[in-house]
Short mmCIF file of C-alpha atoms in Angstrom, two decimals:
data_model
loop_
_atom_site.label_atom_id
_atom_site.label_comp_id
_atom_site.label_asym_id
_atom_site.label_seq_id
_atom_site.Cartn_x
_atom_site.Cartn_y
_atom_site.Cartn_z
CA MET A 17 29.26 6.71 22.31
CA GLY A 18 29.94 4.29 25.11
CA SER A 19 30.77 0.62 25.02
CA VAL A 20 28.20 -2.17 25.36
CA ARG A 21 28.64 -2.26 29.09
CA GLN A 22 28.07 1.42 29.59
CA GLN A 23 24.96 1.49 27.42
CA PRO A 24 23.06 -1.74 27.72
CA PHE A 25 19.90 -0.06 26.43
CA ARG A 26 21.55 1.05 23.21
CA ALA A 27 22.98 -2.41 22.65
CA ALA A 28 19.64 -4.09 23.28
CA VAL A 29 17.83 -1.81 20.84
CA LEU A 30 20.40 -2.34 18.11
CA VAL A 31 20.42 -6.12 18.54
CA LEU A 32 16.62 -6.28 18.40
CA VAL A 33 16.33 -4.11 15.29
CA TRP A 34 19.18 -5.74 13.41
CA GLY A 35 18.00 -9.19 14.43
CA TRP A 36 14.49 -8.56 13.12
CA LEU A 37 15.61 -7.12 9.81
CA LEU A 38 18.30 -9.74 9.19
CA PHE A 39 15.97 -12.62 9.98
CA LEU A 40 12.79 -11.35 8.31
CA VAL A 41 14.05 -9.18 5.47
CA PHE A 42 17.61 -10.06 4.53
CA THR A 43 17.51 -13.86 4.89
CA PRO A 44 14.16 -14.32 3.10
CA ASN A 45 15.33 -12.28 0.13
CA LEU A 46 18.52 -14.28 -0.01
CA LEU A 47 16.41 -17.44 0.00
CA VAL A 48 14.42 -16.24 -2.99
CA VAL A 49 17.60 -15.50 -4.93
CA GLY A 50 18.86 -18.96 -3.98
CA ALA A 51 15.62 -20.67 -4.94
CA SER A 52 15.63 -19.05 -8.36
CA VAL A 53 18.85 -20.82 -9.39
CA MET A 54 17.93 -24.23 -7.99
CA THR A 55 15.98 -27.13 -9.44
CA ARG A 56 12.31 -27.79 -8.89
CA ASP A 57 11.64 -30.66 -6.53
CA PRO A 58 8.16 -32.04 -5.81
CA GLY A 59 9.09 -33.15 -2.29
CA SER A 60 11.10 -30.36 -0.72
CA PHE A 61 10.17 -27.61 -3.24
CA ILE A 62 13.77 -27.02 -4.31
CA SER A 63 16.91 -29.07 -4.65
CA LEU A 64 20.35 -29.03 -6.25
CA PRO A 65 21.86 -28.82 -8.86
CA LEU A 66 22.17 -25.12 -9.48
CA ASN A 67 21.10 -23.91 -12.89
CA LEU A 68 19.44 -21.10 -14.75
CA ASP A 69 16.50 -23.12 -16.06
CA ALA A 70 13.98 -20.94 -14.23
CA TYR A 71 15.23 -17.83 -15.99
CA ARG A 72 15.19 -19.64 -19.31
CA GLN A 73 11.59 -20.63 -18.62
CA LEU A 74 10.72 -16.93 -18.27
CA LEU A 75 11.48 -16.61 -21.97
CA ASN A 76 9.14 -19.46 -22.87
CA PRO A 77 6.64 -17.90 -25.34
CA LEU A 78 3.70 -19.05 -23.20
CA TYR A 79 4.88 -17.11 -20.16
CA LEU A 80 6.46 -14.32 -22.14
CA ASP A 81 3.00 -13.56 -23.52
CA VAL A 82 1.55 -13.38 -20.02
CA PHE A 83 4.37 -11.12 -18.83
CA LEU A 84 4.09 -8.80 -21.80
CA HIS A 85 0.33 -8.60 -21.38
CA SER A 86 0.79 -7.85 -17.68
CA LEU A 87 3.38 -5.21 -18.49
CA TYR A 88 1.02 -3.70 -21.04
CA MET A 89 -1.85 -3.50 -18.53
CA ALA A 90 0.49 -2.05 -15.87
CA ALA A 91 1.83 0.51 -18.35
CA MET A 92 -1.70 1.54 -19.37
CA THR A 93 -2.65 1.82 -15.70
CA THR A 94 0.37 4.01 -15.03
CA LEU A 95 -0.30 6.19 -18.06
CA ILE A 96 -3.95 6.71 -17.15
CA CYS A 97 -3.03 7.47 -13.53
CA LEU A 98 -0.48 10.00 -14.76
CA LEU A 99 -2.92 11.64 -17.18
CA ILE A 100 -5.58 11.94 -14.48
CA GLY A 101 -3.17 12.62 -11.62
CA TYR A 102 -0.91 15.30 -13.13
CA PRO A 103 -3.58 17.95 -13.72
CA PHE A 104 -5.29 16.82 -10.53
CA ALA A 105 -2.20 17.41 -8.38
CA TRP A 106 -1.65 20.74 -10.10
CA ALA A 107 -5.21 21.88 -9.41
CA LEU A 108 -4.97 20.58 -5.85
CA SER A 109 -1.83 22.62 -5.14
CA LYS A 110 -3.73 25.77 -6.22
CA VAL A 111 -6.61 25.28 -3.79
CA PRO A 112 -6.50 27.52 -0.67
CA LYS A 113 -4.31 25.86 1.99
CA GLN A 114 -7.11 25.41 4.48
CA ARG A 115 -9.23 23.37 2.11
CA GLN A 116 -6.20 21.37 0.89
CA VAL A 117 -6.02 19.60 4.24
CA LEU A 118 -9.54 18.24 3.83
CA LEU A 119 -9.00 17.30 0.18
CA ILE A 120 -5.82 15.38 0.97
CA PHE A 121 -7.61 13.64 3.79
CA LEU A 122 -10.26 12.53 1.28
CA LEU A 123 -7.47 11.24 -0.92
CA ILE A 124 -5.87 9.07 1.75
CA VAL A 125 -9.14 7.57 2.99
CA PRO A 126 -8.96 4.91 0.25
CA PHE A 127 -5.40 4.05 1.34
CA TRP A 128 -6.83 3.18 4.76
CA THR A 129 -9.76 1.16 3.48
CA ASN A 130 -9.79 -2.43 2.39
CA SER A 131 -8.64 -2.69 -1.23
CA LEU A 132 -10.44 -6.00 -1.66
CA VAL A 133 -13.74 -4.42 -0.66
CA ARG A 134 -13.17 -1.52 -3.04
CA THR A 135 -12.38 -3.89 -5.90
CA TYR A 136 -15.60 -5.74 -5.11
CA ALA A 137 -17.49 -2.43 -5.15
CA LEU A 138 -16.30 -1.94 -8.73
CA LYS A 139 -17.60 -5.38 -9.58
CA LEU A 140 -21.04 -4.27 -8.36
CA LEU A 141 -20.92 -1.41 -10.86
CA LEU A 142 -19.46 -3.24 -13.83
CA ALA A 143 -21.39 -6.53 -13.75
CA THR A 144 -23.56 -7.43 -16.76
CA ASN A 145 -26.70 -6.77 -14.73
CA GLY A 146 -24.87 -4.20 -12.63
CA LEU A 147 -25.65 -0.56 -12.03
CA LEU A 148 -23.67 0.98 -14.86
CA ASN A 149 -25.30 -1.19 -17.52
CA ASN A 150 -28.74 -0.56 -16.03
CA ALA A 151 -28.14 3.17 -15.96
CA LEU A 152 -26.91 3.24 -19.56
CA MET A 153 -29.86 1.17 -20.73
CA SER A 154 -32.45 3.25 -18.93
CA LEU A 155 -30.89 6.35 -20.47
CA GLY A 156 -31.34 4.68 -23.83
CA LEU A 157 -27.64 4.93 -24.66
CA ILE A 158 -27.28 1.19 -25.22
CA GLU A 159 -29.76 -1.53 -26.18
CA GLU A 160 -28.03 -4.58 -24.74
CA PRO A 161 -25.91 -4.74 -21.59
CA LEU A 162 -22.21 -4.31 -22.39
CA LYS A 163 -19.80 -6.97 -21.29
CA MET A 164 -17.54 -4.95 -19.04
CA LEU A 165 -16.61 -7.46 -16.37
CA TYR A 166 -13.91 -10.06 -17.05
CA THR A 167 -12.18 -7.94 -19.66
CA GLU A 168 -8.77 -6.36 -19.92
CA GLY A 169 -10.44 -2.98 -19.51
CA ALA A 170 -12.01 -4.02 -16.20
CA VAL A 171 -8.60 -5.00 -14.83
CA ILE A 172 -7.10 -1.67 -15.89
CA VAL A 173 -10.03 0.25 -14.38
CA GLY A 174 -9.61 -1.70 -11.13
CA LEU A 175 -5.87 -1.04 -10.98
CA VAL A 176 -6.33 2.67 -11.72
CA TYR A 177 -9.00 2.90 -9.06
CA LEU A 178 -6.77 1.32 -6.41
CA LEU A 179 -3.52 3.04 -7.35
CA LEU A 180 -4.50 6.59 -8.37
CA PRO A 181 -3.80 8.11 -4.91
CA PHE A 182 -0.26 6.72 -5.06
CA MET A 183 0.34 8.70 -8.25
CA ILE A 184 -1.31 11.87 -6.99
CA LEU A 185 0.46 12.20 -3.63
CA PRO A 186 4.07 12.44 -4.89
CA LEU A 187 2.91 14.71 -7.74
CA TYR A 188 1.14 16.95 -5.26
CA ALA A 189 4.36 17.14 -3.22
CA VAL A 190 6.36 18.48 -6.19
CA PHE A 191 3.64 20.89 -7.31
CA ASP A 192 3.39 22.19 -3.76
CA ASP A 193 7.15 22.95 -3.84
CA LEU A 194 6.97 24.61 -7.25
CA ARG A 195 7.74 28.28 -6.67
CA GLU A 196 5.72 30.94 -8.43
CA ASP A 197 8.86 33.06 -9.05
CA TYR A 198 10.21 30.48 -11.49
CA LEU A 199 7.05 30.64 -13.52
CA ARG A 200 7.10 34.43 -13.42
CA ALA A 201 10.79 34.50 -14.33
CA SER A 202 10.11 32.25 -17.27
CA HIS A 203 7.26 34.50 -18.34
CA ASP A 204 9.38 37.66 -17.94
CA LEU A 205 12.09 36.14 -20.09
CA GLY A 206 9.54 35.87 -22.86
CA ALA A 207 8.49 32.25 -22.67
CA GLY A 208 4.93 31.43 -23.61
CA ARG A 209 2.72 29.12 -21.61
CA LEU A 210 3.64 26.01 -23.55
CA SER A 211 7.32 26.83 -23.45
CA THR A 212 7.19 27.43 -19.68
CA PHE A 213 5.40 24.13 -19.24
CA ILE A 214 7.94 22.14 -21.27
CA HIS A 215 11.12 23.84 -20.07
CA VAL A 216 10.28 24.74 -16.45
CA ILE A 217 7.32 22.84 -15.04
CA VAL A 218 7.97 19.42 -16.54
CA PRO A 219 11.64 19.19 -15.50
CA LEU A 220 10.86 20.46 -11.99
CA THR A 221 8.04 17.97 -11.47
CA LEU A 222 9.89 15.03 -13.03
CA PRO A 223 10.97 13.51 -9.68
CA GLY A 224 7.33 13.46 -8.63
CA VAL A 225 6.35 11.80 -11.90
CA LEU A 226 9.00 9.11 -11.46
CA ALA A 227 8.06 8.53 -7.82
CA GLY A 228 4.44 8.16 -8.88
CA VAL A 229 5.35 5.79 -11.72
CA MET A 230 7.36 3.70 -9.26
CA LEU A 231 4.47 3.52 -6.79
CA VAL A 232 1.94 2.56 -9.48
CA LEU A 233 3.74 0.47 -12.11
CA LEU A 234 5.09 -2.22 -9.78
CA PRO A 235 1.98 -2.87 -7.69
CA ALA A 236 0.06 -2.88 -10.97
CA MET A 237 2.01 -6.02 -11.86
CA GLY A 238 1.63 -7.64 -8.47
CA LEU A 239 -1.95 -7.10 -7.23
CA PHE A 240 -3.17 -10.57 -8.16
CA PHE A 241 -6.61 -10.21 -6.61
CA VAL A 242 -7.69 -7.55 -9.11
CA PRO A 243 -7.69 -9.90 -12.14
CA ASP A 244 -9.09 -12.65 -9.91
CA ILE A 245 -12.14 -10.53 -9.15
CA LEU A 246 -12.51 -8.41 -12.30
CA GLY A 247 -10.49 -9.98 -15.07
CA GLY A 248 -11.30 -13.63 -15.53
CA SER A 249 -8.65 -16.18 -16.46
CA ARG A 250 -7.26 -14.44 -19.52
CA ASN A 251 -6.00 -11.21 -18.04
CA LEU A 252 -3.32 -12.35 -15.63
CA LEU A 253 -0.68 -10.26 -13.92
CA VAL A 254 2.88 -11.28 -13.10
CA GLY A 255 1.57 -11.47 -9.54
CA ASN A 256 -0.90 -14.21 -10.54
CA VAL A 257 1.89 -16.21 -12.15
CA ILE A 258 4.09 -15.91 -9.06
CA LYS A 259 1.20 -16.87 -6.81
CA ASN A 260 0.35 -19.92 -8.91
CA GLN A 261 3.94 -21.08 -8.97
CA PHE A 262 4.25 -20.84 -5.20
CA LEU A 263 0.85 -21.99 -4.03
CA ASP A 264 -0.53 -24.28 -6.76
CA THR A 265 2.02 -25.57 -9.28
CA ARG A 266 4.77 -25.61 -6.65
CA ASN A 267 7.46 -24.55 -9.07
CA TRP A 268 9.45 -22.39 -6.69
CA PRO A 269 12.50 -21.69 -8.86
CA PHE A 270 10.28 -20.25 -11.58
CA GLY A 271 8.18 -18.19 -9.18
CA ALA A 272 11.33 -16.90 -7.51
CA ALA A 273 12.88 -15.94 -10.84
CA ALA A 274 9.73 -14.02 -11.81
CA SER A 275 9.77 -12.18 -8.51
CA ILE A 276 13.44 -11.28 -8.98
CA VAL A 277 12.62 -9.74 -12.33
CA LEU A 278 10.02 -7.59 -10.55
CA THR A 279 12.57 -6.59 -7.92
CA LEU A 280 15.10 -5.63 -10.59
CA ALA A 281 12.48 -3.49 -12.29
CA MET A 282 11.94 -1.76 -8.95
CA ALA A 283 15.68 -1.17 -8.50
CA PHE A 284 15.87 0.34 -11.98
CA LEU A 285 13.00 2.74 -11.32
CA MET A 286 14.48 3.77 -7.96
CA PHE A 287 17.77 4.51 -9.68
CA ALA A 288 16.03 6.66 -12.31
CA HIS A 289 14.20 8.53 -9.56
CA ARG A 290 17.44 9.34 -7.72
CA LEU A 291 19.08 10.45 -10.92
CA SER A 292 16.25 12.85 -11.73
CA LYS A 293 16.41 14.32 -8.24
CA ARG A 294 20.16 14.86 -8.48
CA ARG A 295 19.80 16.57 -11.83
CA ILE A 296 17.66 19.35 -10.42
CA GLY A 297 19.75 19.71 -7.28
CA GLU A 298 19.62 18.22 -3.81
CA ASP A 299 17.80 21.15 -2.24
CA GLY A 300 14.65 20.27 -4.09
CA VAL A 301 14.66 23.41 -6.23
CA MET B 30 -6.58 30.49 -15.60
CA ASN B 31 -10.27 29.87 -15.47
CA ARG B 32 -11.33 29.31 -11.89
CA TRP B 33 -14.12 26.81 -12.25
CA LEU B 34 -12.30 24.45 -14.58
CA PRO B 35 -9.83 23.09 -11.98
CA ARG B 36 -12.62 22.90 -9.43
CA THR B 37 -14.89 20.91 -11.71
CA TYR B 38 -12.02 18.60 -12.50
CA LEU B 39 -11.18 17.99 -8.84
CA THR B 40 -14.83 17.32 -8.04
CA LEU B 41 -15.14 14.89 -10.93
CA VAL B 42 -12.14 12.79 -9.87
CA TYR B 43 -13.34 12.71 -6.26
CA LEU B 44 -16.73 11.55 -7.52
CA LEU B 45 -15.10 8.71 -9.45
CA LEU B 46 -13.15 7.69 -6.34
CA TYR B 47 -16.19 7.70 -4.07
CA VAL B 48 -19.09 6.49 -6.23
CA PRO B 49 -18.22 2.77 -5.90
CA ILE B 50 -17.85 3.12 -2.13
CA VAL B 51 -21.17 4.91 -1.78
CA VAL B 52 -22.90 2.30 -3.95
CA LEU B 53 -21.49 -0.45 -1.76
CA VAL B 54 -22.73 1.21 1.42
CA VAL B 55 -26.20 1.91 0.02
CA PHE B 56 -26.63 -1.63 -1.29
CA SER B 57 -25.59 -3.14 2.03
CA PHE B 58 -29.01 -1.99 3.29
CA ASN B 59 -30.84 -3.45 0.31
CA GLU B 60 -33.53 -6.03 1.03
CA SER B 61 -33.24 -7.53 -2.45
CA ARG B 62 -30.70 -10.25 -3.18
CA THR B 63 -29.70 -8.89 -6.56
CA GLY B 64 -27.04 -6.25 -6.85
CA TYR B 65 -28.96 -3.95 -9.16
CA GLU B 66 -32.49 -3.38 -7.99
CA TRP B 67 -33.67 -1.73 -4.84
CA GLY B 68 -35.91 -3.93 -2.72
CA GLY B 69 -36.37 -1.65 0.27
CA LEU B 70 -34.37 -0.89 3.39
CA SER B 71 -33.24 -3.88 5.43
CA LEU B 72 -30.57 -5.08 7.82
CA ARG B 73 -30.83 -8.71 6.75
CA TRP B 74 -27.28 -8.92 5.36
CA TYR B 75 -25.84 -7.63 8.62
CA GLU B 76 -27.91 -10.25 10.43
CA ALA B 77 -26.69 -12.96 8.08
CA LEU B 78 -23.16 -11.85 8.76
CA PHE B 79 -23.37 -12.13 12.53
CA ASN B 80 -25.25 -15.43 12.37
CA ASN B 81 -22.38 -16.96 10.44
CA ARG B 82 -20.13 -18.49 13.10
CA ALA B 83 -17.11 -19.02 10.88
CA MET B 84 -17.36 -15.38 9.80
CA VAL B 85 -17.52 -14.11 13.37
CA GLN B 86 -14.54 -16.29 14.27
CA ALA B 87 -12.58 -14.84 11.33
CA MET B 88 -13.46 -11.34 12.52
CA TRP B 89 -12.11 -12.02 15.99
CA ASN B 90 -8.98 -13.62 14.53
CA SER B 91 -8.38 -10.59 12.33
CA LEU B 92 -8.93 -8.15 15.16
CA TRP B 93 -6.58 -10.01 17.48
CA LEU B 94 -3.94 -10.28 14.76
CA ALA B 95 -4.18 -6.57 13.91
CA LEU B 96 -4.04 -5.64 17.58
CA SER B 97 -0.92 -7.68 18.27
CA ALA B 98 0.81 -6.80 14.98
CA ALA B 99 0.21 -3.08 15.56
CA THR B 100 1.51 -3.28 19.12
CA VAL B 101 4.67 -5.24 18.30
CA SER B 102 5.48 -3.12 15.25
CA THR B 103 4.97 0.10 17.19
CA LEU B 104 7.32 -1.13 19.89
CA ILE B 105 10.07 -2.23 17.53
CA GLY B 106 9.44 0.62 15.11
CA ALA B 107 9.71 3.25 17.83
CA LEU B 108 12.97 1.75 19.12
CA THR B 109 14.32 1.63 15.55
CA ALA B 110 13.40 5.27 14.98
CA LEU B 111 15.05 6.27 18.25
CA ALA B 112 18.19 4.33 17.35
CA LEU B 113 18.33 5.89 13.88
CA HIS B 114 17.77 9.33 15.34
CA ARG B 115 20.09 9.22 18.34
CA TYR B 116 22.85 6.75 17.77
CA ARG B 117 25.68 6.64 15.36
CA PHE B 118 26.49 3.08 14.47
CA ARG B 119 27.93 1.00 11.71
CA GLY B 120 25.58 0.03 8.93
CA LYS B 121 23.07 2.76 9.67
CA LYS B 122 22.63 3.34 5.94
CA VAL B 123 22.10 -0.37 5.37
CA LEU B 124 19.40 -0.40 8.06
CA ASN B 125 17.70 2.60 6.48
CA GLY B 126 17.98 0.96 3.09
CA MET B 127 16.39 -2.28 4.29
CA LEU B 128 13.41 -0.41 5.73
CA PHE B 129 13.06 1.55 2.50
CA ILE B 130 13.15 -1.65 0.46
CA VAL B 131 10.44 -3.27 2.61
CA MET B 132 8.22 -0.25 2.02
CA MET B 133 8.84 0.08 -1.70
CA SER B 134 9.04 -3.51 -2.88
CA PRO B 135 5.89 -5.07 -4.29
CA GLU B 136 4.01 -6.88 -1.53
CA ILE B 137 4.11 -10.14 -3.42
CA VAL B 138 7.92 -10.18 -3.35
CA LEU B 139 7.88 -9.80 0.44
CA ALA B 140 5.17 -12.45 0.66
CA ILE B 141 7.02 -15.22 -1.16
CA SER B 142 10.31 -14.47 0.58
CA LEU B 143 8.61 -14.85 3.97
CA LEU B 144 6.86 -18.03 2.87
CA ALA B 145 10.23 -19.47 1.83
CA LEU B 146 11.70 -18.56 5.21
CA PHE B 147 8.86 -20.01 7.26
CA LEU B 148 8.90 -23.30 5.39
CA LEU B 149 12.68 -23.51 5.64
CA VAL B 150 12.75 -23.09 9.42
CA GLY B 151 9.72 -25.37 9.75
CA LEU B 152 7.37 -22.81 11.25
CA GLN B 153 3.77 -23.94 10.99
CA LEU B 154 1.70 -21.43 9.03
CA GLY B 155 -0.85 -19.79 11.31
CA TYR B 156 -1.03 -17.01 13.86
CA VAL B 157 2.72 -16.76 14.50
CA SER B 158 3.73 -16.62 10.83
CA LEU B 159 1.00 -14.04 10.16
CA LEU B 160 2.17 -11.95 13.09
CA LEU B 161 5.84 -11.98 12.02
CA ALA B 162 4.87 -11.06 8.45
CA HIS B 163 2.47 -8.28 9.44
CA VAL B 164 4.91 -6.72 11.87
CA THR B 165 7.54 -6.72 9.13
CA PHE B 166 5.46 -4.81 6.60
CA CYS B 167 4.08 -2.38 9.21
CA LEU B 168 7.52 -1.58 10.62
CA PRO B 169 8.73 1.00 8.05
CA PHE B 170 5.50 2.99 8.35
CA VAL B 171 5.86 3.25 12.12
CA VAL B 172 9.54 4.20 11.80
CA ILE B 173 8.71 6.99 9.34
CA THR B 174 5.89 8.37 11.51
CA VAL B 175 8.08 8.45 14.62
CA MET B 176 11.14 9.81 12.75
CA ALA B 177 9.04 12.69 11.42
CA ARG B 178 8.10 13.60 14.97
CA LEU B 179 11.68 13.31 16.22
CA SER B 180 13.10 15.52 13.47
CA GLY B 181 11.44 18.60 14.95
CA PHE B 182 12.68 17.82 18.42
CA ASP B 183 14.85 20.07 20.61
CA GLU B 184 18.18 18.24 20.94
CA ARG B 185 19.04 20.06 24.16
CA LEU B 186 16.38 18.20 26.14
CA PRO B 187 18.03 14.76 26.14
CA GLU B 188 21.40 16.39 26.77
CA ALA B 189 19.99 18.20 29.77
CA ALA B 190 18.58 14.93 31.07
CA ARG B 191 21.96 13.27 30.59
CA ASP B 192 23.76 16.10 32.39
CA LEU B 193 21.39 15.66 35.30
CA GLY B 194 22.57 12.09 35.58
CA ALA B 195 19.86 10.15 33.73
CA THR B 196 20.86 6.92 32.04
CA ASP B 197 19.90 6.34 28.43
CA PHE B 198 16.94 4.24 29.51
CA THR B 199 15.66 6.79 32.02
CA MET B 200 16.09 9.62 29.54
CA THR B 201 14.15 7.68 26.88
CA ARG B 202 11.36 6.93 29.32
CA THR B 203 10.98 10.40 30.82
CA VAL B 204 11.90 12.69 27.92
CA LEU B 205 11.66 10.98 24.55
CA ILE B 206 8.59 8.77 24.98
CA PRO B 207 6.30 11.63 26.05
CA VAL B 208 7.47 13.64 23.04
CA ILE B 209 6.87 10.90 20.50
CA MET B 210 3.61 9.69 22.07
CA PRO B 211 1.32 11.16 19.38
CA ALA B 212 3.47 9.57 16.67
CA LEU B 213 3.33 6.25 18.51
CA LEU B 214 -0.45 6.36 18.58
CA ALA B 215 -0.68 7.37 14.93
CA GLY B 216 1.79 4.65 13.96
CA TRP B 217 -0.15 2.08 15.95
CA LEU B 218 -3.40 3.01 14.24
CA LEU B 219 -1.76 2.86 10.82
CA GLY B 220 -0.26 -0.53 11.61
CA PHE B 221 -3.61 -1.79 12.84
CA THR B 222 -5.33 -0.74 9.62
CA LEU B 223 -2.60 -2.08 7.35
CA SER B 224 -2.77 -5.43 9.09
CA LEU B 225 -6.55 -5.58 8.99
CA ASP B 226 -6.62 -4.85 5.25
CA ASP B 227 -3.77 -6.97 4.01
CA VAL B 228 -4.60 -9.62 1.42
CA VAL B 229 -1.45 -10.21 -0.59
CA VAL B 230 0.98 -11.18 2.17
CA SER B 231 -1.64 -13.06 4.20
CA THR B 232 -2.59 -15.22 1.22
CA PHE B 233 0.89 -16.73 1.36
CA VAL B 234 1.68 -16.99 5.06
CA SER B 235 -1.62 -18.07 6.60
CA GLY B 236 -2.67 -21.59 7.29
CA PRO B 237 -6.00 -23.36 7.82
CA SER B 238 -5.59 -23.15 11.59
CA TYR B 239 -6.11 -19.39 11.67
CA GLU B 240 -8.60 -17.98 9.19
CA ILE B 241 -8.66 -14.20 8.88
CA LEU B 242 -11.25 -11.84 7.46
CA PRO B 243 -9.60 -10.54 4.27
CA LEU B 244 -8.95 -14.08 3.08
CA ARG B 245 -12.53 -15.06 3.80
CA ILE B 246 -13.77 -12.06 1.82
CA TYR B 247 -11.36 -12.98 -0.96
CA SER B 248 -12.79 -16.45 -1.31
CA MET B 249 -16.32 -14.99 -1.28
CA VAL B 250 -15.87 -12.32 -3.95
CA ARG B 251 -13.96 -14.40 -6.48
CA VAL B 252 -17.19 -15.88 -7.76
CA GLY B 253 -20.25 -13.73 -8.36
CA LEU B 254 -21.79 -11.08 -6.17
CA LYS B 255 -22.49 -11.74 -2.50
CA PRO B 256 -24.70 -9.25 -0.67
CA GLU B 257 -23.12 -10.17 2.68
CA VAL B 258 -19.89 -8.69 1.38
CA ASN B 259 -21.62 -5.31 1.00
CA ALA B 260 -22.49 -5.36 4.70
CA LEU B 261 -19.05 -6.57 5.74
CA GLY B 262 -17.36 -4.01 3.49
CA THR B 263 -19.44 -1.22 4.99
CA LEU B 264 -18.49 -2.27 8.50
CA LEU B 265 -14.79 -2.38 7.59
CA LEU B 266 -15.09 1.00 5.90
CA VAL B 267 -16.63 2.66 8.94
CA PHE B 268 -14.03 1.03 11.16
CA SER B 269 -11.08 2.24 9.03
CA LEU B 270 -12.58 5.70 8.80
CA VAL B 271 -12.83 5.99 12.58
CA MET B 272 -9.21 4.86 12.92
CA LEU B 273 -8.03 7.34 10.30
CA ILE B 274 -9.90 10.27 11.81
CA LEU B 275 -8.58 9.33 15.24
CA SER B 276 -4.97 9.23 14.05
CA GLN B 277 -5.23 12.52 12.14
CA TRP B 278 -6.86 14.15 15.13
CA ILE B 279 -4.06 12.95 17.43
CA LEU B 280 -1.37 14.25 15.06
CA LEU B 281 -3.08 17.59 14.47
CA ARG B 282 -3.75 18.20 18.14
CA SER B 283 -0.15 17.47 19.06
CA LYS B 284 1.12 20.08 16.59
CA ARG B 285 -0.55 22.90 18.46
#
């Protein structure tokens, strides 16, 4: 490694990269932490003195209800994604390799397409005079159109629809690494199917489960446009609260505090993920 | 295990994923205004779309933003990947960590932190703030794509170039860039698509001076059903699909 003078190119690259990340990642995050302990100010958004009022406000029953409801919807979303995604990833890993490529391609197409447009497509289906109601009525299954739009269920359906691929991909990765010999060894040692599943498959796929949970649970609390389009005013996410505080109510300290809680939740999940990976060994066995 | 059970299950989930998209595409050609009955084939919603001047302006704005954000993030992302791959320097882990955090953290957290920064330094919200924000969230994806390509790279090539007297810059230009070219293209396409589709971050860092497409769609779909959105959604869908196929094709071809 040479000095700055010998390697101007290296120095330039490092300065550019560090500069960008310090200015647009590190400083902004520091600002949010700072804003969360300051006082709300109608003129300049935030002002001194420092205090923890914003965090105390998080515990206000009014907001606590919203947060718990958001957490509940996110948890249901994650659970449904896991229940659909786990067997799906398993089945996918058993498909002949050649066809897997195409199937995975079909899975990442949604990741590349506009999530707003896809949420709107769901609205087309779920509306009171929408296709699903019409289909059910013409089949004679229901007499009156069901109210599906603007409910808690619609928000959960929307979140599952948008986030399912993010659960499936990490699960597929662990199932793809799962070696047949372990399953055979477990069988040879006298374990039944259920026992093999609980003692071999579940622990070995746990990192994938946690990675999937991480990729679904947090966005499921932040994607504010889903309740805006499908949920009406009663089914808000933490993301809606943060957005309102920053763009409408202009209570920055409170919005910042809420966002820090989200970040801490992320840190916790990342920690759990690392721990689970270490438990089964670094080499991914 | 039974063979058809997993297959049926896979098919069923794929159906669930694609039915809404197919419905959207089919109804974009619907003559009728309502979202539930078929009034015959028509292109009237596409016509309405292109006759709307504000809409066309938002399309151009979005395209230009995505183009510039993808280009800048590919440039910086490629240099970052090269630095992470080739150089040993202090704080390498911190740099890696920061990129990882940008990728993993909920978009809304990134969005408000950038809004706070832009207002603090007095940057007017518009094209520049959107560009800075979009480049930032595209960056980790480009870095990962390029790093993946570099990890399978023969380390003796740059050494040979160095031994033959090439400077770091010359070696990068003549040896490394050609090798990572497919990854650069794939990263660029990914960045372009991410930028074109972003709603969450853009909601916070855009201003009235520069209206972009996703935000326009957002304001349209919040209330009721708008048939123009079907047409616009279909166009965006086809566009993203072409980009995705292109990027996969580039990556697959380069592996051979």
